[in-house]
PDB file of C-alpha atoms and ligand atoms in Angstrom:
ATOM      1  CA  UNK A1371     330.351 123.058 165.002  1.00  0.00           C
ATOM      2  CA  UNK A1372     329.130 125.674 162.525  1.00  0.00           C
ATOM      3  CA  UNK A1373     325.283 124.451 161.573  1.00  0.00           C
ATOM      4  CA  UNK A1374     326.229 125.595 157.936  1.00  0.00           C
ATOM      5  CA  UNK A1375     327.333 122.861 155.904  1.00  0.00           C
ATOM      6  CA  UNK A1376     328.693 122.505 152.180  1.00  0.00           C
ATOM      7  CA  UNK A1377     329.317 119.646 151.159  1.00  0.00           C
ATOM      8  CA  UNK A1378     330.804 117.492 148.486  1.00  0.00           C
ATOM      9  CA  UNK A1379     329.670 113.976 147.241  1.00  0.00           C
ATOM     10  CA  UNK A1380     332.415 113.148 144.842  1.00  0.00           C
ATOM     11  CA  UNK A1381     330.542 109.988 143.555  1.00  0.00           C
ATOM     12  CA  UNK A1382     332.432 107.361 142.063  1.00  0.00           C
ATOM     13  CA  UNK A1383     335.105 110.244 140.860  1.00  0.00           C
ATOM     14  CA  UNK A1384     338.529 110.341 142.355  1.00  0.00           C
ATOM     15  CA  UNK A1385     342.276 109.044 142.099  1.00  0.00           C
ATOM     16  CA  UNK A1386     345.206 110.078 144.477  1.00  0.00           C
ATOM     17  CA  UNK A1387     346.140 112.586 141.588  1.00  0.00           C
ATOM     18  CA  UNK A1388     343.039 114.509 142.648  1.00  0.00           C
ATOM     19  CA  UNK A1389     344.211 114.954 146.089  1.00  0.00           C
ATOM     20  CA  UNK A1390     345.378 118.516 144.916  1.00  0.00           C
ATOM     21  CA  UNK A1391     341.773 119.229 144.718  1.00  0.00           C
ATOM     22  CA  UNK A1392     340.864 118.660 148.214  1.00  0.00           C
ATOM     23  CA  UNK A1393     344.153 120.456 148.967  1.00  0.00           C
ATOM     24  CA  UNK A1394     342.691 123.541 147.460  1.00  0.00           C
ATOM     25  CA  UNK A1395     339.052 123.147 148.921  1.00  0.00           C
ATOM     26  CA  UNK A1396     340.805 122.926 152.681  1.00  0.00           C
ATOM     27  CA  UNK A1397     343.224 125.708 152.048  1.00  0.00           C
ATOM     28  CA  UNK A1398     339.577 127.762 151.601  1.00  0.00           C
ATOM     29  CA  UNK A1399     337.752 127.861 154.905  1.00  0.00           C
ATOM     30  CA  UNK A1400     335.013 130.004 156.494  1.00  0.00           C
ATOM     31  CA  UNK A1401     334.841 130.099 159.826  1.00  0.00           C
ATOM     32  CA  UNK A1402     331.126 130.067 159.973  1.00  0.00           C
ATOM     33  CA  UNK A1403     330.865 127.138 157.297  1.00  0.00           C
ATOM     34  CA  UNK A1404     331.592 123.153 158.123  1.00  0.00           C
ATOM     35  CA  UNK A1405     332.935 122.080 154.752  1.00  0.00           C
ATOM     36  CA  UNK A1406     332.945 118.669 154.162  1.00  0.00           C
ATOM     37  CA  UNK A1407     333.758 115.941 151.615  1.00  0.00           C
ATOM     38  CA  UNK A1408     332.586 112.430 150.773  1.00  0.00           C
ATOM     39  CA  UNK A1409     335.460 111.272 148.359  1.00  0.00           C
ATOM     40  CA  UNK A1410     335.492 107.611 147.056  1.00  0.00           C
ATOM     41  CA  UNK A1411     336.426 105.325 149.823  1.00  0.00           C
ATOM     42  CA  UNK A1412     339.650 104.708 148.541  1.00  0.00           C
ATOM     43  CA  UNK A1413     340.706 108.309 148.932  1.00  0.00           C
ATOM     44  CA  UNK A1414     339.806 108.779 152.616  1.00  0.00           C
ATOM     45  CA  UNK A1415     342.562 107.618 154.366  1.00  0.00           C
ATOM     46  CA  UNK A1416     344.778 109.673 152.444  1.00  0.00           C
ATOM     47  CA  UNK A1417     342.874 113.001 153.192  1.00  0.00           C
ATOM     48  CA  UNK A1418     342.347 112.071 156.574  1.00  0.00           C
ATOM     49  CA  UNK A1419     344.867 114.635 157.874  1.00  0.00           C
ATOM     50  CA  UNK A1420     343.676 117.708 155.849  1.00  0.00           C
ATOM     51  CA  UNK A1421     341.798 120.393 157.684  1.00  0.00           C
ATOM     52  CA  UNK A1422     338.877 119.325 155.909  1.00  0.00           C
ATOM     53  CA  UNK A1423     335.603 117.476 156.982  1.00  0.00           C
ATOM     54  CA  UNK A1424     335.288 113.634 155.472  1.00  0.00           C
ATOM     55  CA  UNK A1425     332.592 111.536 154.552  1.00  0.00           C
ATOM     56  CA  UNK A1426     331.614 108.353 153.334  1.00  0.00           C
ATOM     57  CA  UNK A1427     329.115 107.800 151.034  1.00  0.00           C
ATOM     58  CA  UNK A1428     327.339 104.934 151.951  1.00  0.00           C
ATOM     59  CA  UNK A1429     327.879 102.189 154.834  1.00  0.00           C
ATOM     60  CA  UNK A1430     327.283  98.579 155.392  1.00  0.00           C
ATOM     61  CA  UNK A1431     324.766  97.985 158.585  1.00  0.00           C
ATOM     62  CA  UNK A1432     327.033  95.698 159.747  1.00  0.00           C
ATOM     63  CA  UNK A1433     330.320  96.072 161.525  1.00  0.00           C
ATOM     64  CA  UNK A1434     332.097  93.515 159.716  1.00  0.00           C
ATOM     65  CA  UNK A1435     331.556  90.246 157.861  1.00  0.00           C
ATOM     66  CA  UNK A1436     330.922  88.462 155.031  1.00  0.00           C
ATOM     67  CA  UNK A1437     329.453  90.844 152.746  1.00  0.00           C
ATOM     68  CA  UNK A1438     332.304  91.153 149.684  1.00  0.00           C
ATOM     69  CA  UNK A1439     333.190  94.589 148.659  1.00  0.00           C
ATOM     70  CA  UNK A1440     330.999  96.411 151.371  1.00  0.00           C
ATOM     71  CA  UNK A1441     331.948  99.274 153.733  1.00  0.00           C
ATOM     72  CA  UNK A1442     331.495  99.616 157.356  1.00  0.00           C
ATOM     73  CA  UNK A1443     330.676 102.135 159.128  1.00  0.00           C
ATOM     74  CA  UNK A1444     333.713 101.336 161.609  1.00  0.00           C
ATOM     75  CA  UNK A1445     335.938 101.348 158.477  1.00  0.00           C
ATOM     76  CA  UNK A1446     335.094 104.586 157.520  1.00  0.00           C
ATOM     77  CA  UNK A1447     335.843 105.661 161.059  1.00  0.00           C
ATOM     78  CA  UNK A1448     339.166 103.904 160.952  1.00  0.00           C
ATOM     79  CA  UNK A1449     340.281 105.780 157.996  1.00  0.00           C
ATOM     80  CA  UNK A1450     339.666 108.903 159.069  1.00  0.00           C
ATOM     81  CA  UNK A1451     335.699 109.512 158.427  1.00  0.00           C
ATOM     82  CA  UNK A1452     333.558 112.132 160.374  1.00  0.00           C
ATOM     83  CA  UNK A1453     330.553 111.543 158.434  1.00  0.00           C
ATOM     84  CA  UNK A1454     328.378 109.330 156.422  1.00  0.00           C
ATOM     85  CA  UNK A1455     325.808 109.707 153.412  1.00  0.00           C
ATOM     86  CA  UNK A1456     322.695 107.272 153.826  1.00  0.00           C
ATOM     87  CA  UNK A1457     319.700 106.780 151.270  1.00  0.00           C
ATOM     88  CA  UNK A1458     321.519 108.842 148.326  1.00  0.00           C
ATOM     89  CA  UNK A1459     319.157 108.190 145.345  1.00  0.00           C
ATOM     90  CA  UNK A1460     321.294 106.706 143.303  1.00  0.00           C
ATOM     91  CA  UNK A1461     321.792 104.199 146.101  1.00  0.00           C
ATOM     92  CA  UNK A1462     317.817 104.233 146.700  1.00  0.00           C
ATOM     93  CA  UNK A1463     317.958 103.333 142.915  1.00  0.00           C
ATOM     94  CA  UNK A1464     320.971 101.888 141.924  1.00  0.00           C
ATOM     95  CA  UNK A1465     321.008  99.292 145.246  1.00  0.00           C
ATOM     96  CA  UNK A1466     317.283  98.735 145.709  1.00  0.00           C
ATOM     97  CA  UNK A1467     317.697 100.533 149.236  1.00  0.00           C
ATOM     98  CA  UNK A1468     314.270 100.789 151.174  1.00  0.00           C
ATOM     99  CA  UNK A1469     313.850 103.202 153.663  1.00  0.00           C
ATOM    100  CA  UNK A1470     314.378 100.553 156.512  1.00  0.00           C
ATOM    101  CA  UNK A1471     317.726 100.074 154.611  1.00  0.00           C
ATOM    102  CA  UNK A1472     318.733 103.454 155.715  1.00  0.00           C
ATOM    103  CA  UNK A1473     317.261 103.562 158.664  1.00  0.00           C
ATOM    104  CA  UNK A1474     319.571 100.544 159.646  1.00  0.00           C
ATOM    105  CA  UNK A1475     322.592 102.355 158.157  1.00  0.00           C
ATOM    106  CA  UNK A1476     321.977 105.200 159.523  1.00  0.00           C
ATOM    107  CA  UNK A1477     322.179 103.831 163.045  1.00  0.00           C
ATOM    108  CA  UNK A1478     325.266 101.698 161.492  1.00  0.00           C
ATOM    109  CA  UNK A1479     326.695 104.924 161.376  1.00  0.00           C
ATOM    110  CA  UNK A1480     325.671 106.658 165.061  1.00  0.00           C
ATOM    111  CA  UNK A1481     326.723 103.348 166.213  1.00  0.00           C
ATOM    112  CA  UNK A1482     330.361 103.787 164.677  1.00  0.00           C
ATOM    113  CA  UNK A1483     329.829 107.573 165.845  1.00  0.00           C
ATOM    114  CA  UNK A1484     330.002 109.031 162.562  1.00  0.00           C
ATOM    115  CA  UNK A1485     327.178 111.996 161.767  1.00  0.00           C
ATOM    116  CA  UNK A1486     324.540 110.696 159.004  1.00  0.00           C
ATOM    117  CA  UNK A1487     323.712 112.693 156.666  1.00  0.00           C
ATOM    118  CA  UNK A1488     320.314 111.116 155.015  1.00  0.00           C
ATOM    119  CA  UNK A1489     319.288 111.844 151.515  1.00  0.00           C
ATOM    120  CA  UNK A1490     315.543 112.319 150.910  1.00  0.00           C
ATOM    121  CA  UNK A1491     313.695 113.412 147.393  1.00  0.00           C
ATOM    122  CA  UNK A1492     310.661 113.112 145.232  1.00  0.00           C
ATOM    123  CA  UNK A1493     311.203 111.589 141.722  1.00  0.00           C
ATOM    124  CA  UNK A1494     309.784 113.747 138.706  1.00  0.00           C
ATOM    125  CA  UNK A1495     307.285 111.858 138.336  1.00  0.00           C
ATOM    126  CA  UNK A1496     306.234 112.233 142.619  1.00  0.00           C
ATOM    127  CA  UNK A1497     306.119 115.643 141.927  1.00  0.00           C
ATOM    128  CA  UNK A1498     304.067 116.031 138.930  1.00  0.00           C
ATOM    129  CA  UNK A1499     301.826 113.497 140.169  1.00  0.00           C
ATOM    130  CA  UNK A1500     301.880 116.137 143.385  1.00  0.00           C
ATOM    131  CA  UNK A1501     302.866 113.580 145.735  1.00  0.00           C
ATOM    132  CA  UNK A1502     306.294 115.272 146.969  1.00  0.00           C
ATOM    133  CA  UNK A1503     305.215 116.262 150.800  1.00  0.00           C
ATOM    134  CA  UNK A1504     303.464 112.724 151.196  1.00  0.00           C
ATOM    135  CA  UNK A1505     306.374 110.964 149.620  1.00  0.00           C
ATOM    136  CA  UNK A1506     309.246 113.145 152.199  1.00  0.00           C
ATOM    137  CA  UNK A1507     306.853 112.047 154.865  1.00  0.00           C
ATOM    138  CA  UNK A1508     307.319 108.439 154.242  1.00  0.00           C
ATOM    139  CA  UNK A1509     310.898 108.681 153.463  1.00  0.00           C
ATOM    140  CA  UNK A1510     311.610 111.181 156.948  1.00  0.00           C
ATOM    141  CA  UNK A1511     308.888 108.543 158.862  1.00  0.00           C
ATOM    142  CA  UNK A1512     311.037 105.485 157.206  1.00  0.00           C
ATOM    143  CA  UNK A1513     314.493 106.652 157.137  1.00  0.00           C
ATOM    144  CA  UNK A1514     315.474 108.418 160.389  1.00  0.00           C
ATOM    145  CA  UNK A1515     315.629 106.469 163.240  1.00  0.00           C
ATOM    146  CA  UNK A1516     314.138 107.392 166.359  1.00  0.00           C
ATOM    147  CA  UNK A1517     317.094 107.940 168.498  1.00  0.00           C
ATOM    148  CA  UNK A1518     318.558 110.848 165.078  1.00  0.00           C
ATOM    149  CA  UNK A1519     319.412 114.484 167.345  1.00  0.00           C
ATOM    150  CA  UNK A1520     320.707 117.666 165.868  1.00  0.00           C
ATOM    151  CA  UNK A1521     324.008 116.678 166.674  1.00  0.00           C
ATOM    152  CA  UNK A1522     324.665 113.365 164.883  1.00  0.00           C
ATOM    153  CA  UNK A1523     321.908 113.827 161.830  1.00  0.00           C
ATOM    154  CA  UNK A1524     321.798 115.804 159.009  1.00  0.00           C
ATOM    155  CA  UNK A1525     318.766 115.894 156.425  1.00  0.00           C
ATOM    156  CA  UNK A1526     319.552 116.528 152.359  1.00  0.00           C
ATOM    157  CA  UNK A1527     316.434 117.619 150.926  1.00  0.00           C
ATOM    158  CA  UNK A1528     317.549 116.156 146.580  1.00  0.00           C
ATOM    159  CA  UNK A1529     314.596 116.433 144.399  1.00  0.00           C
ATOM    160  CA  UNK A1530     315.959 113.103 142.251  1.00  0.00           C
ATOM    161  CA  UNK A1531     315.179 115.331 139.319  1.00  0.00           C
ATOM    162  CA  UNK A1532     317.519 117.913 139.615  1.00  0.00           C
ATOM    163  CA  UNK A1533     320.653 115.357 140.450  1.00  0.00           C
ATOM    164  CA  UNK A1534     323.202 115.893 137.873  1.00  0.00           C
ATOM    165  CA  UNK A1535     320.350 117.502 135.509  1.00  0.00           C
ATOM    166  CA  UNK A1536     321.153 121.326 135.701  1.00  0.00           C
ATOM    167  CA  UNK A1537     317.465 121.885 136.205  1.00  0.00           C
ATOM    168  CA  UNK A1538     316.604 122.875 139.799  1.00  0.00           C
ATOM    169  CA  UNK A1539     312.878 123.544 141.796  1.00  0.00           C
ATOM    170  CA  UNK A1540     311.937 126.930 142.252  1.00  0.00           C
ATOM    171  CA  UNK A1541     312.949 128.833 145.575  1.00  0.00           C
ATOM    172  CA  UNK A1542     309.145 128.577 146.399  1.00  0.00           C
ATOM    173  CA  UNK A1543     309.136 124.895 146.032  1.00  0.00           C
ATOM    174  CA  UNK A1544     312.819 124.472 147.801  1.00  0.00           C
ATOM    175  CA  UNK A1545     311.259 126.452 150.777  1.00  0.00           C
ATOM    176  CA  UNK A1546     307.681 124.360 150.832  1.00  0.00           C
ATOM    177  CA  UNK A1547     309.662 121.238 151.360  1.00  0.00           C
ATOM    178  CA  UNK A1548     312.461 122.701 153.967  1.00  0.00           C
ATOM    179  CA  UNK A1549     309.330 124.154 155.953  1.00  0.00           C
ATOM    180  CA  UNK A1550     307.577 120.758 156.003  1.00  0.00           C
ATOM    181  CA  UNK A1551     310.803 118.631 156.945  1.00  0.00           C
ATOM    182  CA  UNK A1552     311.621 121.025 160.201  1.00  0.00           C
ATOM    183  CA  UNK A1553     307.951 120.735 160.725  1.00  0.00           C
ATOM    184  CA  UNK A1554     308.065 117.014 160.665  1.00  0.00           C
ATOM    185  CA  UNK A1555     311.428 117.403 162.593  1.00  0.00           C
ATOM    186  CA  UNK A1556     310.024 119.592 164.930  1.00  0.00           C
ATOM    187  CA  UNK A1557     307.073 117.456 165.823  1.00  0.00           C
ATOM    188  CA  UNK A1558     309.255 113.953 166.397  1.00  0.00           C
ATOM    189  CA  UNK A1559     312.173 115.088 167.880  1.00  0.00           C
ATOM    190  CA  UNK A1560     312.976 117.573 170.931  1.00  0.00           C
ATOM    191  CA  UNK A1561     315.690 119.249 169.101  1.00  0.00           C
ATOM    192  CA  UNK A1562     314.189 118.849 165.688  1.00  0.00           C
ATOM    193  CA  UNK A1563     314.218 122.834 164.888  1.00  0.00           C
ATOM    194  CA  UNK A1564     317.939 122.151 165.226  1.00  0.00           C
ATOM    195  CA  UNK A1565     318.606 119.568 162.813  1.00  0.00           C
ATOM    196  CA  UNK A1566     321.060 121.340 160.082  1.00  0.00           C
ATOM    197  CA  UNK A1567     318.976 120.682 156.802  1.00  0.00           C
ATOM    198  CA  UNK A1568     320.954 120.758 153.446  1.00  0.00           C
ATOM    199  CA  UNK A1569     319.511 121.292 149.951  1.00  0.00           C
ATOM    200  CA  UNK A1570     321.118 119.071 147.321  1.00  0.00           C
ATOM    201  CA  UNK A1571     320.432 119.049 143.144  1.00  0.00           C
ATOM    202  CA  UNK A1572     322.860 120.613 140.558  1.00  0.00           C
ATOM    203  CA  UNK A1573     323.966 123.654 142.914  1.00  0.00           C
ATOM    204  CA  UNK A1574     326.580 125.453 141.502  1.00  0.00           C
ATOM    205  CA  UNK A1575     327.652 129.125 142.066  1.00  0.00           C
ATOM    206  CA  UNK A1576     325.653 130.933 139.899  1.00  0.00           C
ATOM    207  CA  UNK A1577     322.410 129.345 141.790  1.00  0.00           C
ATOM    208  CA  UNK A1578     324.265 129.193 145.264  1.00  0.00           C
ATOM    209  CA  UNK A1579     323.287 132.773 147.025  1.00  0.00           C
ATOM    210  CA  UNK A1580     319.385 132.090 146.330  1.00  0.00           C
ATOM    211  CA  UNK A1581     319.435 128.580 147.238  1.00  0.00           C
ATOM    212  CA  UNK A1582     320.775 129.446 150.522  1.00  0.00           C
ATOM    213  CA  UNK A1583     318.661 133.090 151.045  1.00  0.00           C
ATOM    214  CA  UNK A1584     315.943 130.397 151.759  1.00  0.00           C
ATOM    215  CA  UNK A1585     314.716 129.991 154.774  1.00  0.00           C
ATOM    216  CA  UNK A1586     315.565 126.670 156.294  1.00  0.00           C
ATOM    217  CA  UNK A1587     318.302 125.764 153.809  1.00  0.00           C
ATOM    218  CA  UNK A1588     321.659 125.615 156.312  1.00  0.00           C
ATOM    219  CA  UNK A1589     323.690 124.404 152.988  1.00  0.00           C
ATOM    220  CA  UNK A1590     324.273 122.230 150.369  1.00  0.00           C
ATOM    221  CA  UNK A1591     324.994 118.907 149.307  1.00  0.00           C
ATOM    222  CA  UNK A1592     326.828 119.237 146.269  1.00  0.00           C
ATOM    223  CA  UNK A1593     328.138 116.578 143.524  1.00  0.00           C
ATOM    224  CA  UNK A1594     329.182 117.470 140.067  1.00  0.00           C
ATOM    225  CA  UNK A1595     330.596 121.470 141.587  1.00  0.00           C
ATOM    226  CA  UNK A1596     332.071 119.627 144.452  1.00  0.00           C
ATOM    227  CA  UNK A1597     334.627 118.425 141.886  1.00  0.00           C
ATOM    228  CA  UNK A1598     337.175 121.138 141.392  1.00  0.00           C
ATOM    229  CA  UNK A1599     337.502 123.727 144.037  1.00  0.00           C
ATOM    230  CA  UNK A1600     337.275 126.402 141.450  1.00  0.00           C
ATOM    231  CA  UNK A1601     333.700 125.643 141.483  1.00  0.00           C
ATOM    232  CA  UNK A1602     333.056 124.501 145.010  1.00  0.00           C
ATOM    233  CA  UNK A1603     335.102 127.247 146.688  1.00  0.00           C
ATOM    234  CA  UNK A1604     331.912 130.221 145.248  1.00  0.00           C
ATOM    235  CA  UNK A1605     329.518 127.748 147.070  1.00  0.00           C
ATOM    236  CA  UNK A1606     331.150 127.892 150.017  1.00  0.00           C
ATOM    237  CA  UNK A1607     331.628 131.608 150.094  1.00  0.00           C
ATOM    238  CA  UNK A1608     328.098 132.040 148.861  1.00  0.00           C
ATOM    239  CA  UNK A1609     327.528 129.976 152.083  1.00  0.00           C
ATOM    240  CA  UNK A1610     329.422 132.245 154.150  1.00  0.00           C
ATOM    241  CA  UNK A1611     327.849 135.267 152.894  1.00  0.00           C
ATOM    242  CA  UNK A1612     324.270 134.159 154.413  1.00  0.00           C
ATOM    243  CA  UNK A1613     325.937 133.013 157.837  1.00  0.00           C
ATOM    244  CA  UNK A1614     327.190 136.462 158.660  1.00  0.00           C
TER     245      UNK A1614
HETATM  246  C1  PEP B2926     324.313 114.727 144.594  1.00  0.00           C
HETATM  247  O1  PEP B2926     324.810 113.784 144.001  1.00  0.00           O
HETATM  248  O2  PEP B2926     324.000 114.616 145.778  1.00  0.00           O
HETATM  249  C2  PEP B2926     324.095 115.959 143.857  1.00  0.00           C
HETATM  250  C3  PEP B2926     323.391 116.900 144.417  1.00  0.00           C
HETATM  251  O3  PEP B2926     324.639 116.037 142.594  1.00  0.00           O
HETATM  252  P1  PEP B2926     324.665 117.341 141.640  1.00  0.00           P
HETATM  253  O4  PEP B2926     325.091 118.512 142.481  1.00  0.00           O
HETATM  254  O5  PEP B2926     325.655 117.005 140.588  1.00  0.00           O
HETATM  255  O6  PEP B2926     323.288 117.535 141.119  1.00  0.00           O
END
């Protein structure tokens, strides 16, 4: 499997009628680029079959149960699922989700044999208060379990601020924080240099090609350009370009 990775989070954004989309984004591949995406739930099972990578976006931590309107990890499996997101912030904020929570769903997910893909990121408010390093620290200390490898984890650096905002950090500051997570990586875990480490916050293809000239950025995790392959397709070449 190609270490670079673009990939979509299509949020709560999706009917069958945008299948054509995903269509279009799997009739685009690189060879050197894993492109994946997390549609709604609803949607996977139907894109199962495309030559396309699929994700969920968030898991229960148990297998199955009583727990109304959840997701298991096993589910996603069933339908067709390669991958998982864990600790996106608008989960962290939307679902009260601690670290521990992700942690648990995290190994939910290795358990079910899908690839995590944990989200970590500062608020605004972290990183003017100049807390950002401290705060990925705790969430990379609190959210990746012990027994995480190259193979089945996956780390999204997403400052919260630049989610959906059109503002982004500055290469300097997206390279600071990649540095320190492989550092961290490197220090915990034998293949930590390995890990593939994705950069996520209102990428789109005019920002792509210097987002990914960074060192330690192996791709993207993408939302609101993930939605129509117009957009997304640039990314991925963008991605491309760098892997050559
Ligand atoms: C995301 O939701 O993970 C994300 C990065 O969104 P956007 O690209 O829209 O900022």
């Amino acid at each position: 499997m190609p270490r670079k990775i673009a990939a979509g989070n299509w949020k709560m954004n999706g009917l069958r009628a945008d299948l054509d989309v995903l269509r279009a984004i799997a009739a685009h591949q690189a060879a050197s680029v894993e492109v994946l995406i997390c549609p709604p739930a609803t949607l996977i099972a139907a894109c199962a079959d495309l030559p396309l990578g699929i994700g969920g976006q968030d898991c229960h931590v148990s297998a199955y149960g009583a727990h109304t309107g959840d997701i298991s990890a096993e589910m996603l499996a069933d339908a067709g699922a390669r991958t998982v997101l864990t600790g996106h912030s608008e989960r962290r904020a939307d679902h009260g989700e601690s670290d521990a929570m992700v942690a648990a769903k995290t190994q939910a997910a290795y358990r079910a044999g899908l690839r995590a893909i944990i989200c970590i990121g500062e608020t605004l408010d972290q990183r003017e208060e100049g807390a950002t390093l401290s705060v990925i620290d705790t969430q990379l200390a609190g959210s990746v379990p012990d027994d995480a490898t190259a193979a089945n984890t996956v780390i999204a650096y997403e400052p919260v601020w630049a989610i959906g905002t059109g503002r982004i950090p500055t290469m300097e500051q997206v390279a600071e924080v990649h540095a320190h997570i492989r550092q961290r990586l490197a220090d915990r875990f034998a293949d930590g240099a390995e890990f593939p480490l994705l950069y996520g916050g209102s990428v789109k293809a005019g920002n792509a090609a210097e987002i990914f000239a960074v060192a330690n950025v192996d791709g993207a995790l993408v939302g609101g350009a993930s939605l129509k392959a117009a957009d997304f397709i640039p990314i991925i070449d963008a991605l491309a370009a760098t892997s050559s």
